[in-house]
GROMACS .gro file of C-alpha atoms in nm:
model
  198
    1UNK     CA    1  -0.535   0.532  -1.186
    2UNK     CA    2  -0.407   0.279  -1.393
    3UNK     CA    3  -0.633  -0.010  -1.522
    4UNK     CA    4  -0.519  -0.298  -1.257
    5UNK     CA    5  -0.588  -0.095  -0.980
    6UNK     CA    6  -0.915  -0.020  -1.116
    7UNK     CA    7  -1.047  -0.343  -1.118
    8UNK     CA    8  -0.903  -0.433  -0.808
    9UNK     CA    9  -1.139  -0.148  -0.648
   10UNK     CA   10  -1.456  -0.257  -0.830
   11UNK     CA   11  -1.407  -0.594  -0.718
   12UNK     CA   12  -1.376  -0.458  -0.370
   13UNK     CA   13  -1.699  -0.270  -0.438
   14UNK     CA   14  -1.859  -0.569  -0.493
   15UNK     CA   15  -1.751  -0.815  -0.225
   16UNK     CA   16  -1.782  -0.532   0.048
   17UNK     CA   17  -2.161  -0.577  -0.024
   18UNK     CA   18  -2.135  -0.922   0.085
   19UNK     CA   19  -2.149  -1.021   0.451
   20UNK     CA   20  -1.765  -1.093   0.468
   21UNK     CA   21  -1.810  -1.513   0.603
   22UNK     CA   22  -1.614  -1.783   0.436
   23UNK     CA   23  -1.462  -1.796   0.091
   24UNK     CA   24  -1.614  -1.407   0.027
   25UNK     CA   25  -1.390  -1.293   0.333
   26UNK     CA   26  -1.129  -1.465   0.253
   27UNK     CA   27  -1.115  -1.340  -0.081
   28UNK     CA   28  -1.208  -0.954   0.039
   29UNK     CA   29  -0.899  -1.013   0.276
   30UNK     CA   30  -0.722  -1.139  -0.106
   31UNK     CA   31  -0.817  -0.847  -0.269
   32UNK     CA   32  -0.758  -0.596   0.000
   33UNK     CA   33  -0.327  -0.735   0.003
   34UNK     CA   34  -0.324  -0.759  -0.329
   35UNK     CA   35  -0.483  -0.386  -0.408
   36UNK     CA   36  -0.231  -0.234  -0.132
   37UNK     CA   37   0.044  -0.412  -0.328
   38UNK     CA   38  -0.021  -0.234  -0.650
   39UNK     CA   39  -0.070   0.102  -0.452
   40UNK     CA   40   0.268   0.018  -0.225
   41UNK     CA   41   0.534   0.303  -0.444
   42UNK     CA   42   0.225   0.558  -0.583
   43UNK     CA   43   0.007   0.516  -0.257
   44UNK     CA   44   0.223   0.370   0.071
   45UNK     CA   45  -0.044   0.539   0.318
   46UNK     CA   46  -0.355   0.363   0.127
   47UNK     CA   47  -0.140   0.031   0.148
   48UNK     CA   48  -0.117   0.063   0.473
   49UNK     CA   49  -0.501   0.157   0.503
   50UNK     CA   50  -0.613  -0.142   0.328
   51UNK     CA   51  -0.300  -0.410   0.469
   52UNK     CA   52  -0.506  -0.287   0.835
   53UNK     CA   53  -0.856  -0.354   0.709
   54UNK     CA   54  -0.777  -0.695   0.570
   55UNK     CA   55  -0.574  -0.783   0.914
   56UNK     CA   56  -0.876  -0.687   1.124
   57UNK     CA   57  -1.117  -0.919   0.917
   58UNK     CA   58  -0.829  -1.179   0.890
   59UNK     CA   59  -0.823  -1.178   1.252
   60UNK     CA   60  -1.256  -1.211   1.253
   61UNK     CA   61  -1.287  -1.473   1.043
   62UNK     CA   62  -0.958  -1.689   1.168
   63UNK     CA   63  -0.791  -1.638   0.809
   64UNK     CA   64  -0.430  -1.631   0.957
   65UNK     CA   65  -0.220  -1.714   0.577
   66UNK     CA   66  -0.435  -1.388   0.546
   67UNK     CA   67  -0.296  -1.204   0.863
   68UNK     CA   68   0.058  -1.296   0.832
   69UNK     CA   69  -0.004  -1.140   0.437
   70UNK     CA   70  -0.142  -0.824   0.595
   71UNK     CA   71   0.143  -0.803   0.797
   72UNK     CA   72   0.389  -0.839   0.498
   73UNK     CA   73   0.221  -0.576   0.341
   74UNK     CA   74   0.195  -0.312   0.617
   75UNK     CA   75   0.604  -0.402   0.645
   76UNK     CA   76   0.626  -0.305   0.320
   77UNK     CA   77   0.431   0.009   0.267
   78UNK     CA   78   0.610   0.149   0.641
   79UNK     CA   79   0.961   0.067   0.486
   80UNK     CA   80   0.879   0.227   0.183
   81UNK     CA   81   0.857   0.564   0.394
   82UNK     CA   82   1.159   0.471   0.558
   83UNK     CA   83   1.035   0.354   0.885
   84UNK     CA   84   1.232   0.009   0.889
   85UNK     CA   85   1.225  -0.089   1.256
   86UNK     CA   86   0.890  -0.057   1.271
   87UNK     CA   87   0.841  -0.266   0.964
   88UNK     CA   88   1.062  -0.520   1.091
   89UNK     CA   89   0.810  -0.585   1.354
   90UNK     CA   90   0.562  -0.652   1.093
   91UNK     CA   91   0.760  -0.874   0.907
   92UNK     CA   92   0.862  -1.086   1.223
   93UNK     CA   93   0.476  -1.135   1.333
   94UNK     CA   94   0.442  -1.256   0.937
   95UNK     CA   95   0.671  -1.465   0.945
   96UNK     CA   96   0.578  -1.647   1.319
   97UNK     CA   97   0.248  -1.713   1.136
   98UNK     CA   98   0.364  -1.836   0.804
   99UNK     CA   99   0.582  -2.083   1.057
  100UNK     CA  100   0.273  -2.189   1.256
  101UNK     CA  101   0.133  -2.282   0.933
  102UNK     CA  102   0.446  -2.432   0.793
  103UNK     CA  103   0.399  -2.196   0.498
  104UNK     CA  104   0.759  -2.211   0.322
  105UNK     CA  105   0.665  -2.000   0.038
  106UNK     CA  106   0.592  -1.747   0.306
  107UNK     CA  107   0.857  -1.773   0.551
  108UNK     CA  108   1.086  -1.772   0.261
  109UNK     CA  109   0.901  -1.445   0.109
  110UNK     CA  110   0.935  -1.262   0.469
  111UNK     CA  111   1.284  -1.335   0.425
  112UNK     CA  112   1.326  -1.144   0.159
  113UNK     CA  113   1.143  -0.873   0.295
  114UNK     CA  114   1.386  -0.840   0.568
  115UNK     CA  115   1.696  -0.881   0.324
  116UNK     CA  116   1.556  -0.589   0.149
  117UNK     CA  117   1.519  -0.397   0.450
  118UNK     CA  118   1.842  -0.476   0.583
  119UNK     CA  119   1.990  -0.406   0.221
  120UNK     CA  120   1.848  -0.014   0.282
  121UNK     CA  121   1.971   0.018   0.584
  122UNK     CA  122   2.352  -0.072   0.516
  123UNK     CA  123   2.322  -0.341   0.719
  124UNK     CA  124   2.453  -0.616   0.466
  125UNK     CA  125   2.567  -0.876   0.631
  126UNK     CA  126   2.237  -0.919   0.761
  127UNK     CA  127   2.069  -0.854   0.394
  128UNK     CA  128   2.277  -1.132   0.266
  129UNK     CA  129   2.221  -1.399   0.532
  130UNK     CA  130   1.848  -1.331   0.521
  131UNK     CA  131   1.828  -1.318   0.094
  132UNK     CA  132   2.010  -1.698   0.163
  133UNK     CA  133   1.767  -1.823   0.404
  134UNK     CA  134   1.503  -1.713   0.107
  135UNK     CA  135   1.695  -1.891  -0.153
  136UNK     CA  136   1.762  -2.159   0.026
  137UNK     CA  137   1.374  -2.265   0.038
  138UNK     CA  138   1.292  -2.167  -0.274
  139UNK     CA  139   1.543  -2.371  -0.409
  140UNK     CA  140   1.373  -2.654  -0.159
  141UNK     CA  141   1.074  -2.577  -0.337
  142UNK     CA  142   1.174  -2.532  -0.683
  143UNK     CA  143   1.036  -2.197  -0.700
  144UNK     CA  144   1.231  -2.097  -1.014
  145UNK     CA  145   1.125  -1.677  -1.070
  146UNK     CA  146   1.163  -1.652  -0.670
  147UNK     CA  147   1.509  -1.843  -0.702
  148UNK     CA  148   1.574  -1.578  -0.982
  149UNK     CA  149   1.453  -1.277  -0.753
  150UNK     CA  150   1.673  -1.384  -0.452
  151UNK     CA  151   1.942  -1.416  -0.676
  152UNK     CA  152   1.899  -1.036  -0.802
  153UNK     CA  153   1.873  -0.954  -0.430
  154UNK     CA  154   2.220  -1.128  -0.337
  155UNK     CA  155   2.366  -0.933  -0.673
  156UNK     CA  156   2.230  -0.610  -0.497
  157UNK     CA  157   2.397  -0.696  -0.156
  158UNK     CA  158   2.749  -0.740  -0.346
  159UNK     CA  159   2.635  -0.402  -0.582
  160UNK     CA  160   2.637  -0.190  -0.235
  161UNK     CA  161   2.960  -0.336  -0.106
  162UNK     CA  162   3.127  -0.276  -0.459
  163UNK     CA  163   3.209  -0.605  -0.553
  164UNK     CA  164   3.072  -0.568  -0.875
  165UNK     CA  165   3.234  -0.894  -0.998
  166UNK     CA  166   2.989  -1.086  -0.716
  167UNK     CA  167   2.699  -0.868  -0.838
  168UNK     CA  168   2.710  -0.914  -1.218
  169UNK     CA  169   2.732  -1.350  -1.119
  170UNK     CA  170   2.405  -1.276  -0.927
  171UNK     CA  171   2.248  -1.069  -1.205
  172UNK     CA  172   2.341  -1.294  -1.466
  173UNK     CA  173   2.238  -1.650  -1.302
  174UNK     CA  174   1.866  -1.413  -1.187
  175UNK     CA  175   1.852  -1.342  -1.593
  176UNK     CA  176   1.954  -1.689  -1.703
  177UNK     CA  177   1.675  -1.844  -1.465
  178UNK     CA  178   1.416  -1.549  -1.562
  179UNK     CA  179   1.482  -1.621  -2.000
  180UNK     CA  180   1.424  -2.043  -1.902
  181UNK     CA  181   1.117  -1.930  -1.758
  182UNK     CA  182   1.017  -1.644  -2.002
  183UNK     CA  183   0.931  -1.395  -1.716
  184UNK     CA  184   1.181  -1.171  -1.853
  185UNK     CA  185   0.990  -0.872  -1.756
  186UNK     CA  186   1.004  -0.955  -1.396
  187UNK     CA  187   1.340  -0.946  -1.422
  188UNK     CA  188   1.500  -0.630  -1.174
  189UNK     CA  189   1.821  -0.634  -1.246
  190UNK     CA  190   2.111  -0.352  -1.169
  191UNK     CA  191   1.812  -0.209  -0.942
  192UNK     CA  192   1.748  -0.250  -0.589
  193UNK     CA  193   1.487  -0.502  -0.554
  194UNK     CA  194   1.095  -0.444  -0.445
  195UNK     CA  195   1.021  -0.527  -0.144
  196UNK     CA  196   0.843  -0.791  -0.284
  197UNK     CA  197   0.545  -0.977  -0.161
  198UNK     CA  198   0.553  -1.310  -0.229
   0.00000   0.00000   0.00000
């Protein structure tokens, strides 16, 4: 188990011995999304099992930015076992709620998770149009590394239907944006993007 993961679980430990009300629920709903995140390629069954617990307390304590997260991140951890329609499902109901809140960041996010999606299943018209709608908000809101990550994704999407010449435009403005910002590690290029949950 590596050292992140770790420490996501003991702070788990602790706030499950807190009645889960408030800010402590909200932030056990936090740290449930964010541990199934670093479990999603090792662990895509725990993901799952912790995306579920953190949608049924979002849903007691009226946390929805919390639901519409656990619903991202069940999409993700059923499409990495292949199961995309069903995923899709979860990724519409997240992004209905990031929309009721007017959450960009998160509409633009589920986006991407769709592009990706789309992306594995061949289906890249639809990849591309949904990786634009992404870029087009972060761009909107200046997001520069998620500007950089759609960017990879659209490179990806011209990688599958061999125009490389498309692709290595993509990859190279996603690198250009990711040195400016020194987050050169998150950088995924000439590799089919994560799922991502942003």
């Amino acid at each position: 188990m590596n050292s992140k993961v770790a420490d996501l679980k003991r702070q788990l430990k602790i706030l499950r011995s807190k009645p889960p009300a408030g800010k402590t629920g909200r932030a056990r709903v936090d740290l449930l999304n964010d541990l199934g995140m670093a479990l999603y390629k090792s662990e895509p069954f725990m993901t799952e099992a912790y995306a579920k617990e953190a949608m049924v307390l979002s849903e007691r304590i009226g946390y929805m930015r919390g639901k519409a997260r656990s619903n991202k991140v069940i999409g993700i951890a059923i499409a990495s076992r292949g199961k995309y329609y069903e995923s899709m499902e979860h990724f519409n109901i997240a992004r209905e709620i990031y929309t009721e809140l007017d959450d960009r960041r998160g509409i633009a996010g589920t986006f991407t998770n769709i592009g990706v999606v789309y992306s594995d299943q061949s289906r890249l018209d639809l990849a591309l149009d949904h990786h634009l709608k992404a870029l087009s908000i972060y761009e909107e809101i200046n997001d520069r590394n998620s500007i950089a990550h759609s960017f990879n994704c659209i490179g990806v999407v011209f990688r599958k239907r061999n125009n490389l010449e498309k692709a290595e435009y993509y990859y190279q403005k996603a690198l250009k944006i990711r040195e400016e910002t020194g987050n050169i590690p998150g950088c995924l290029l000439y590799t089919s993007p994560s799922p991502r949950d942003s």
